[in-house]
CSV table of C-alpha atoms in Angstrom, one decimal:
chain,number,residue,atom,x,y,z
Q,1,MET,CA,0.1,0.0,-0.1
Q,2,GLU,CA,3.2,2.1,0.7
Q,3,ILE,CA,5.4,3.7,-2.4
Q,4,THR,CA,8.5,5.5,-1.6
Q,5,VAL,CA,10.0,8.4,-3.8
Q,6,ALA,CA,12.4,5.7,-5.0
Q,7,GLU,CA,9.9,3.4,-5.8
Q,8,LEU,CA,7.7,6.0,-7.9
Q,9,GLY,CA,11.0,7.1,-10.2
Q,10,ARG,CA,11.8,3.5,-11.2
Q,11,MET,CA,8.0,2.7,-12.1
Q,12,ALA,CA,7.2,4.2,-15.9
Q,13,PRO,CA,4.8,7.3,-15.8
Q,14,ALA,CA,2.3,5.1,-18.1
Q,15,ASP,CA,1.4,2.6,-15.4
Q,16,TYR,CA,0.2,4.9,-12.9
Q,17,ALA,CA,-1.9,8.1,-11.8
Q,18,LEU,CA,-1.1,10.7,-9.6
Q,19,ILE,CA,-3.4,12.0,-7.3
Q,20,ASP,CA,-2.9,15.5,-5.3
Q,21,LEU,CA,-4.7,15.5,-2.3
Q,22,ARG,CA,-3.5,18.8,-1.0
Q,23,THR,CA,-5.5,22.0,-1.2
Q,24,GLU,CA,-5.9,23.8,-4.5
Q,25,TRP,CA,-4.0,26.3,-3.8
Q,26,GLU,CA,-1.1,24.2,-2.7
Q,27,TYR,CA,-1.5,22.4,-5.9
Q,28,ARG,CA,-1.2,25.2,-7.8
Q,29,ASN,CA,1.8,26.3,-6.2
Q,30,GLY,CA,3.9,23.2,-7.3
Q,31,CYS,CA,3.2,19.4,-7.7
Q,32,LEU,CA,4.5,16.2,-9.1
Q,33,PRO,CA,4.5,16.6,-12.5
Q,34,GLY,CA,1.3,15.1,-14.2
Q,35,ALA,CA,-0.5,14.9,-10.8
Q,36,VAL,CA,-4.4,15.3,-11.1
Q,37,SER,CA,-5.7,17.7,-8.1
Q,38,GLN,CA,-8.4,16.2,-5.9
Q,39,PRO,CA,-8.8,17.8,-2.5
Q,40,GLN,CA,-10.8,16.0,-1.0
Q,41,ASP,CA,-10.5,12.2,0.0
Q,42,GLY,CA,-9.2,10.7,-3.2
Q,43,SER,CA,-13.0,9.4,-4.3
Q,44,ASN,CA,-13.4,9.7,-7.5
Q,45,GLU,CA,-15.0,6.7,-9.9
Q,46,THR,CA,-13.2,8.1,-13.0
Q,47,PHE,CA,-9.8,6.9,-11.8
Q,48,PRO,CA,-8.4,4.3,-14.0
Q,49,LYS,CA,-8.5,1.1,-12.4
Q,50,ASN,CA,-5.7,-0.4,-15.0
Q,51,LYS,CA,-3.2,2.1,-13.5
Q,52,THR,CA,-1.6,1.9,-10.0
Q,53,LEU,CA,-3.2,5.2,-8.1
Q,54,VAL,CA,-0.3,7.0,-6.3
Q,55,LEU,CA,-1.9,9.7,-3.8
Q,56,TYR,CA,-0.1,11.9,-1.9
Q,57,CYS,CA,-0.9,14.9,0.6
Q,58,ARG,CA,1.8,17.2,2.6
Q,59,LYS,CA,3.6,14.4,4.0
Q,60,GLY,CA,2.0,11.6,3.8
Q,61,GLN,CA,-0.4,11.1,6.7
Q,62,ILE,CA,-3.8,11.9,4.8
Q,63,SER,CA,-3.0,10.0,1.9
Q,64,ALA,CA,-2.4,7.0,3.7
Q,65,GLU,CA,-6.1,6.5,4.8
Q,66,ALA,CA,-7.3,7.8,1.1
Q,67,ALA,CA,-5.5,5.0,-0.2
Q,68,ARG,CA,-7.3,2.3,2.1
Q,69,LYS,CA,-10.3,3.9,1.2
Q,70,LEU,CA,-9.7,3.3,-2.6
Q,71,GLN,CA,-8.6,-0.3,-2.0
Q,72,SER,CA,-11.5,-1.0,-0.5
Q,73,GLN,CA,-13.0,0.1,-3.9
Q,74,GLY,CA,-11.1,-1.9,-5.8
Q,75,PHE,CA,-8.4,0.3,-7.0
Q,76,ASP,CA,-4.9,-0.5,-6.7
Q,77,ALA,CA,-4.2,2.4,-4.6
Q,78,ARG,CA,-1.0,3.1,-2.7
Q,79,HIS,CA,0.3,6.3,-0.6
Q,80,LEU,CA,3.5,8.2,-1.3
Q,81,VAL,CA,5.8,7.8,1.8
Q,82,GLY,CA,6.5,11.1,3.1
Q,83,GLY,CA,3.9,13.1,0.8
Q,84,TYR,CA,5.1,16.2,-1.6
Q,85,VAL,CA,7.7,17.0,1.4
Q,86,ALA,CA,9.6,13.8,0.6
Q,87,TRP,CA,9.6,14.3,-3.1
Q,88,LEU,CA,11.0,17.8,-2.7
Q,89,ILE,CA,13.6,16.8,-0.3
Q,90,GLU,CA,14.7,14.1,-3.0
Q,91,ARG,CA,14.7,16.4,-6.2
Q,92,ILE,CA,17.3,18.9,-4.1
Q,93,GLN,CA,19.4,16.0,-3.1
Q,94,ASP,CA,19.6,14.9,-7.2
Q,95,ASN,CA,20.4,18.5,-7.9
Q,96,GLU,CA,24.2,18.8,-7.7
Q,97,LYS,CA,25.0,21.8,-10.1
Q,98,ALA,CA,24.0,25.0,-8.6
Q,99,LEU,CA,21.4,27.0,-10.7
Q,100,LYS,CA,22.2,30.0,-12.7
Q,101,THR,CA,19.6,32.3,-10.7
Q,102,GLU,CA,22.0,34.7,-10.6
Q,103,GLU,CA,22.4,35.0,-14.4
Q,104,SER,CA,18.8,35.4,-15.0
Q,105,LEU,CA,18.4,38.0,-12.5
Q,106,ARG,CA,20.6,40.0,-14.5
Q,107,LYS,CA,19.0,38.8,-17.9
Q,108,LYS,CA,15.6,37.0,-18.3
Q,109,PHE,CA,14.1,38.5,-15.1
Q,110,LYS,CA,15.9,41.9,-14.9
Q,111,LYS,CA,12.9,44.1,-15.9
Q,112,THR,CA,10.3,42.4,-13.9
Q,113,LEU,CA,12.3,41.3,-10.6
Q,114,PHE,CA,15.8,42.9,-9.9
Q,115,SER,CA,14.3,46.3,-11.5
Q,116,GLN,CA,11.2,46.1,-9.5
Q,117,PHE,CA,13.4,45.5,-6.4
Q,118,THR,CA,15.8,48.4,-7.0
Q,119,ARG,CA,13.0,50.5,-7.8
Q,120,ALA,CA,11.4,50.1,-4.2
Q,121,ILE,CA,14.7,50.6,-2.6
Q,122,ARG,CA,14.9,53.9,-4.1
Q,123,THR,CA,11.5,55.2,-3.7
Q,124,TYR,CA,11.5,54.5,-0.2
Q,125,GLU,CA,15.0,54.9,0.7
Q,126,LEU,CA,15.2,51.2,2.3
Q,127,VAL,CA,18.6,50.7,2.1
Q,128,GLN,CA,21.4,53.3,2.9
Q,129,ALA,CA,25.3,53.3,3.6
Q,130,GLY,CA,26.3,51.2,6.7
Q,131,ASP,CA,23.4,49.2,7.1
Q,132,ARG,CA,23.7,45.7,8.3
Q,133,ILE,CA,20.2,44.0,7.6
Q,134,ALA,CA,18.8,40.9,8.4
Q,135,VAL,CA,17.3,39.5,5.2
Q,136,CYS,CA,14.4,37.0,7.1
Q,137,ILE,CA,14.1,33.5,4.8
Q,138,SER,CA,11.0,31.4,6.1
Q,139,GLY,CA,11.9,28.8,3.3
Q,140,GLY,CA,9.1,30.1,0.5
Q,141,LYS,CA,9.7,31.2,-3.1
Q,142,ASP,CA,9.3,35.4,-1.9
Q,143,SER,CA,11.8,35.4,1.0
Q,144,MET,CA,14.3,33.1,-1.0
Q,145,LEU,CA,14.1,35.2,-4.3
Q,146,MET,CA,14.6,38.4,-2.0
Q,147,ALA,CA,17.7,36.5,-0.5
Q,148,LYS,CA,19.2,36.2,-4.5
Q,149,LEU,CA,18.0,39.9,-5.3
Q,150,PHE,CA,19.8,40.9,-1.9
Q,151,GLN,CA,23.1,38.9,-3.4
Q,152,GLU,CA,22.6,40.6,-6.5
Q,153,LEU,CA,22.2,44.0,-4.9
Q,154,GLN,CA,25.4,43.8,-3.5
Q,155,ARG,CA,27.3,43.2,-6.8
Q,156,HIS,CA,26.1,46.4,-7.8
Q,157,ARG,CA,25.6,48.4,-4.8
Q,158,GLN,CA,26.9,52.4,-5.3
Q,159,ALA,CA,26.9,52.4,-1.0
Q,160,PRO,CA,28.5,49.9,1.2
Q,161,PHE,CA,25.6,47.6,2.9
Q,162,ASP,CA,25.9,43.9,5.0
Q,163,VAL,CA,23.2,41.3,4.9
Q,164,VAL,CA,22.4,38.4,7.3
Q,165,PHE,CA,20.7,35.7,5.8
Q,166,LEU,CA,18.7,34.8,8.7
Q,167,VAL,CA,16.2,31.6,9.2
Q,168,MET,CA,14.3,31.3,12.4
Q,169,ASP,CA,13.2,27.4,13.2
Q,170,PRO,CA,9.9,27.8,15.3
Q,171,GLY,CA,10.0,24.0,15.8
Q,172,TYR,CA,9.9,22.9,11.9
Q,173,ALA,CA,9.6,18.9,11.4
Q,174,PRO,CA,13.2,17.8,10.5
Q,175,GLU,CA,11.9,17.4,6.7
Q,176,ASN,CA,11.1,21.0,6.2
Q,177,ARG,CA,13.9,22.2,7.8
Q,178,ALA,CA,15.9,20.1,5.4
Q,179,LEU,CA,13.9,21.6,2.7
Q,180,ILE,CA,14.8,24.9,3.4
Q,181,GLU,CA,18.5,24.3,4.1
Q,182,GLY,CA,18.7,22.3,0.7
Q,183,ASN,CA,17.3,25.2,-1.4
Q,184,ALA,CA,19.6,27.6,0.4
Q,185,ARG,CA,22.4,25.4,-0.8
Q,186,VAL,CA,21.2,24.9,-4.3
Q,187,MET,CA,20.7,28.6,-4.9
Q,188,GLY,CA,23.9,29.7,-2.8
Q,189,ILE,CA,22.5,31.3,0.0
Q,190,PRO,CA,24.5,31.2,3.1
Q,191,ILE,CA,22.0,31.2,5.8
Q,192,THR,CA,22.4,31.7,9.4
Q,193,ILE,CA,19.5,29.3,11.1
Q,194,PHE,CA,18.6,29.9,15.2
Q,195,GLU,CA,16.2,27.9,16.9
Q,196,THR,CA,12.9,28.9,19.2
Q,197,ASP,CA,9.9,27.1,20.5
Q,198,ILE,CA,7.1,29.2,19.1
Q,199,PHE,CA,5.4,26.3,17.9
Q,200,ASP,CA,5.5,24.7,21.4
Q,201,SER,CA,4.1,27.7,22.9
Q,202,VAL,CA,1.4,28.4,20.8
Q,203,ALA,CA,0.2,24.6,20.4
Q,204,SER,CA,-2.3,24.7,23.3
Q,205,ILE,CA,-4.2,28.0,22.2
Q,206,PRO,CA,-7.2,27.3,20.6
Q,207,LYS,CA,-8.1,30.8,19.3
Q,208,ASN,CA,-5.8,33.4,17.6
Q,209,ALA,CA,-3.1,30.8,17.4
Q,210,CYS,CA,-2.1,32.3,14.0
Q,211,TYR,CA,-1.9,35.6,14.9
Q,212,LEU,CA,0.1,35.2,17.9
Q,213,CYS,CA,2.8,32.7,16.3
Q,214,ALA,CA,3.1,35.7,13.7
Q,215,ARG,CA,3.7,38.3,16.3
Q,216,MET,CA,5.9,36.1,18.2
Q,217,ARG,CA,8.1,35.3,15.1
Q,218,ARG,CA,8.4,38.7,14.4
Q,219,GLY,CA,9.8,39.6,18.0
Q,220,HIS,CA,12.1,36.6,17.6
Q,221,LEU,CA,13.2,38.1,14.4
Q,222,TYR,CA,13.9,41.5,15.7
Q,223,SER,CA,15.8,40.1,18.6
Q,224,LYS,CA,18.1,37.9,17.0
Q,225,ALA,CA,19.0,40.2,14.0
Q,226,LYS,CA,19.5,43.2,16.9
Q,227,ALA,CA,22.0,40.7,18.6
Q,228,LEU,CA,23.8,39.9,15.2
Q,229,GLY,CA,24.3,43.7,14.9
Q,230,CYS,CA,21.4,44.4,12.6
Q,231,ASN,CA,19.6,47.5,12.2
Q,232,LYS,CA,17.0,46.1,9.7
Q,233,ILE,CA,15.0,43.2,9.0
Q,234,ALA,CA,14.1,42.9,5.2
Q,235,LEU,CA,10.6,40.7,4.7
Q,236,GLY,CA,9.5,39.3,1.4
Q,237,HIS,CA,6.1,40.9,0.8
Q,238,HIS,CA,5.6,41.7,-2.7
Q,239,TYR,CA,3.1,43.9,-4.6
Q,240,ASP,CA,0.2,41.1,-4.4
Q,241,ASP,CA,0.4,40.9,-0.5
Q,242,VAL,CA,-0.1,44.7,-0.6
Q,243,ILE,CA,-3.0,44.8,-2.6
Q,244,GLU,CA,-4.7,42.1,-0.8
Q,245,THR,CA,-3.7,43.6,2.8
Q,246,ILE,CA,-5.5,46.8,1.4
Q,247,LEU,CA,-9.1,44.7,0.5
Q,248,MET,CA,-8.7,42.5,3.9
Q,249,GLY,CA,-8.6,45.5,5.9
Q,250,MET,CA,-11.5,47.0,4.4
Q,251,LEU,CA,-13.9,44.0,4.1
Q,252,TRP,CA,-12.6,42.1,7.4
Q,253,GLY,CA,-11.1,44.9,9.4
Q,254,ALA,CA,-13.6,47.9,8.7
Q,255,GLN,CA,-10.8,50.2,8.1
Q,256,VAL,CA,-8.8,51.6,5.4
Q,257,GLN,CA,-5.0,51.0,5.6
Q,258,THR,CA,-2.1,49.7,3.8
Q,259,MET,CA,1.1,47.1,4.1
Q,260,MET,CA,3.9,49.9,4.5
Q,261,PRO,CA,7.2,49.5,2.6
Q,262,LYS,CA,9.1,50.6,5.5
Q,263,LEU,CA,8.2,50.6,9.7
Q,264,LYS,CA,10.7,51.7,12.4
Q,265,SER,CA,10.1,49.1,15.3
Q,266,THR,CA,8.2,50.2,18.2
Q,267,ASN,CA,9.7,47.4,20.5
Q,268,PHE,CA,13.4,47.6,19.5
Q,269,GLU,CA,14.8,50.6,19.4
Q,270,GLY,CA,16.9,51.5,16.4
Q,271,MET,CA,15.4,48.9,14.6
Q,272,GLU,CA,13.5,49.4,11.1
Q,273,LEU,CA,11.5,46.8,9.0
Q,274,ILE,CA,11.4,47.1,5.3
Q,275,ARG,CA,9.7,45.4,2.4
Q,276,PRO,CA,12.0,45.7,-0.8
Q,277,MET,CA,9.7,43.3,-2.8
Q,278,TYR,CA,7.3,46.0,-2.5
Q,279,PHE,CA,6.8,46.4,-6.5
Q,280,VAL,CA,7.4,42.7,-7.6
Q,281,ARG,CA,4.3,40.9,-9.1
Q,282,GLU,CA,3.5,37.4,-7.6
Q,283,ALA,CA,3.0,36.0,-11.0
Q,284,ASP,CA,6.5,36.8,-11.7
Q,285,ILE,CA,8.2,35.4,-8.6
Q,286,LYS,CA,6.5,32.2,-10.0
Q,287,ARG,CA,7.9,32.3,-13.4
Q,288,PHE,CA,11.3,32.7,-11.8
Q,289,ARG,CA,10.9,29.6,-10.0
Q,290,ASP,CA,9.4,27.4,-12.2
Q,291,TYR,CA,12.1,28.5,-14.7
Q,292,HIS,CA,14.4,27.2,-12.9
Q,293,ASP,CA,12.4,24.3,-11.5
Q,294,LEU,CA,12.7,25.1,-8.2
Q,295,HIS,CA,10.4,24.0,-5.2
Q,296,PHE,CA,9.8,25.6,-2.0
Q,297,LEU,CA,8.5,25.2,1.3
Q,298,GLN,CA,4.9,26.3,1.1
Q,299,CYS,CA,3.5,26.1,4.7
Q,300,ALA,CA,5.9,25.1,7.3
Q,301,CYS,CA,2.9,25.0,10.2
Q,302,ARG,CA,3.6,21.8,12.4
Q,303,PHE,CA,-0.3,21.5,12.4
Q,304,THR,CA,-1.2,21.6,8.6
Q,305,ASP,CA,-1.4,17.7,8.0
Q,306,ALA,CA,-3.6,17.8,11.0
Q,307,CYS,CA,-6.4,20.2,9.4
Q,308,SER,CA,-9.0,19.0,7.2
Q,309,ILE,CA,-8.9,19.1,3.1
Q,310,ASP,CA,-12.0,20.1,2.4
Q,311,GLY,CA,-11.6,23.8,2.1
Q,312,SER,CA,-12.4,24.6,6.0
Q,313,MET,CA,-9.1,26.2,6.3
Q,314,ALA,CA,-8.9,28.3,3.3
Q,315,SER,CA,-7.3,31.8,4.2
Q,316,LYS,CA,-9.1,35.1,3.9
Q,317,ARG,CA,-6.4,36.3,1.9
Q,318,THR,CA,-6.9,33.0,-0.4
Q,319,GLU,CA,-10.4,34.3,-0.7
Q,320,ILE,CA,-9.3,38.1,-1.4
Q,321,LYS,CA,-6.9,36.5,-4.3
Q,322,GLN,CA,-10.0,34.7,-6.2
Q,323,LEU,CA,-12.3,38.2,-5.4
Q,324,ILE,CA,-9.2,40.2,-7.5
Q,325,GLN,CA,-9.3,37.4,-10.3
Q,326,GLU,CA,-13.1,37.5,-10.5
Q,327,LEU,CA,-12.9,41.4,-10.7
Q,328,LYS,CA,-9.8,41.8,-13.2
Q,329,LYS,CA,-12.4,39.6,-15.8
Q,330,THR,CA,-14.2,42.9,-16.4
Q,331,ASN,CA,-11.6,45.6,-15.1
Q,332,PRO,CA,-7.9,44.5,-16.0
Q,333,GLY,CA,-6.7,47.4,-14.4
Q,334,VAL,CA,-8.0,46.4,-10.7
Q,335,GLU,CA,-4.8,45.7,-9.1
Q,336,SER,CA,-3.0,48.8,-10.0
Q,337,HIS,CA,-6.1,50.7,-8.8
Q,338,ILE,CA,-6.2,49.1,-5.5
Q,339,PHE,CA,-2.4,50.1,-5.0
Q,340,SER,CA,-3.1,53.6,-6.1
Q,341,SER,CA,-5.9,54.2,-3.8
Q,342,VAL,CA,-3.8,54.3,-0.6
Q,343,GLU,CA,-1.5,56.8,-2.2
Q,344,ASN,CA,-4.6,59.2,-3.6
Q,345,VAL,CA,-6.8,59.5,-0.3
Q,346,HIS,CA,-8.5,62.7,-0.1
Q,347,LEU,CA,-9.0,63.7,3.8
Q,348,GLY,CA,-11.6,66.1,2.5
Q,349,ALA,CA,-14.1,63.6,1.2
Q,350,VAL,CA,-13.5,60.7,4.1
Q,351,ILE,CA,-16.2,60.8,7.5
Q,352,ALA,CA,-13.3,60.3,9.5
Q,353,TYR,CA,-9.6,59.4,9.7
Q,354,LYS,CA,-6.8,58.8,12.2
Q,355,LYS,CA,-4.1,61.0,13.3
Q,356,ASN,CA,-1.5,60.4,15.8
Q,357,GLY,CA,-3.8,57.5,17.3
Q,358,GLU,CA,-6.9,60.5,17.5
Q,359,LYS,CA,-9.8,60.0,15.6
Q,360,VAL,CA,-10.3,63.3,13.6
Q,361,HIS,CA,-14.0,63.6,12.4
Q,362,PHE,CA,-15.3,65.7,9.4
Q,363,MET,CA,-18.1,67.2,11.8
Q,364,ASP,CA,-15.3,68.9,14.1
Q,365,GLY,CA,-14.4,71.4,11.8
Q,366,TYR,CA,-17.6,71.7,9.7
């Protein structure tokens, strides 16, 4: 009933069918070649009975039960041991040559990635001479690309600055940490890893665990970066994150605000947060990833595999992404309009706004 990544590699592709049980979002962001998305329990009467069905989830827990169910229905079903993560690690181990990512940032992706990266740095004055920047790497496509862009920026720098490629391990499963370390080796990123017990700390919290985890992670990053002599931390939020945040604030937070390109820390004196990917589009990041056949960590949360795969865990950000895609069908410029809206706020045409923590109402001076 089980099949390993190595055993799968020895099978002829015509002899098996790959069934991806993860969410559609995970499937779209990377899957085994030729896999079909079935984000439920694998049940499908149209599956071929003349082929071996190889089911996989993220780490192999959900797929085992789904394979048993299909076997009871007469299918030759097996589940991939270790799931998608195991397959990713195997690919990294097989890739002995460092990918030519640097060259592509100077040529193929210069306009869409490197130029947009430097544009944000110039526009918002994100990097100055003498800076020591902690480039925070979560293991996903955005932060890994940001690290490569910083390496490229150092080669073209007009003012001297230093970087530390910082990875925080909040309690990752061993395979997730191995995946981050493997991708860093492949991409030539000299990472510095430090460990925390954040996952253990939030494990027993029934409500707002994700929010608390994010706050704790940010605090640990600031603290470690400062201890390493850094005055800034860089996060990999991109253009799409910005416009999604604007809409999320309006629709769920009842407020108009944006994700700022830089912020001074209120808890760590002298520290600043910067977002140099501010003008970089997510679609271009994916093109870079796919061009180099890179496979990154999508979600390293310890509790992901315990969650239902029926869509009930879909985030509000995913809903916003879907909403924007629908709006683009009739308004192709909707994304740039959302982005520009927070640069064109007319205070004389709003009911109220906050200034220095105080609410200012239009009736106050009417």
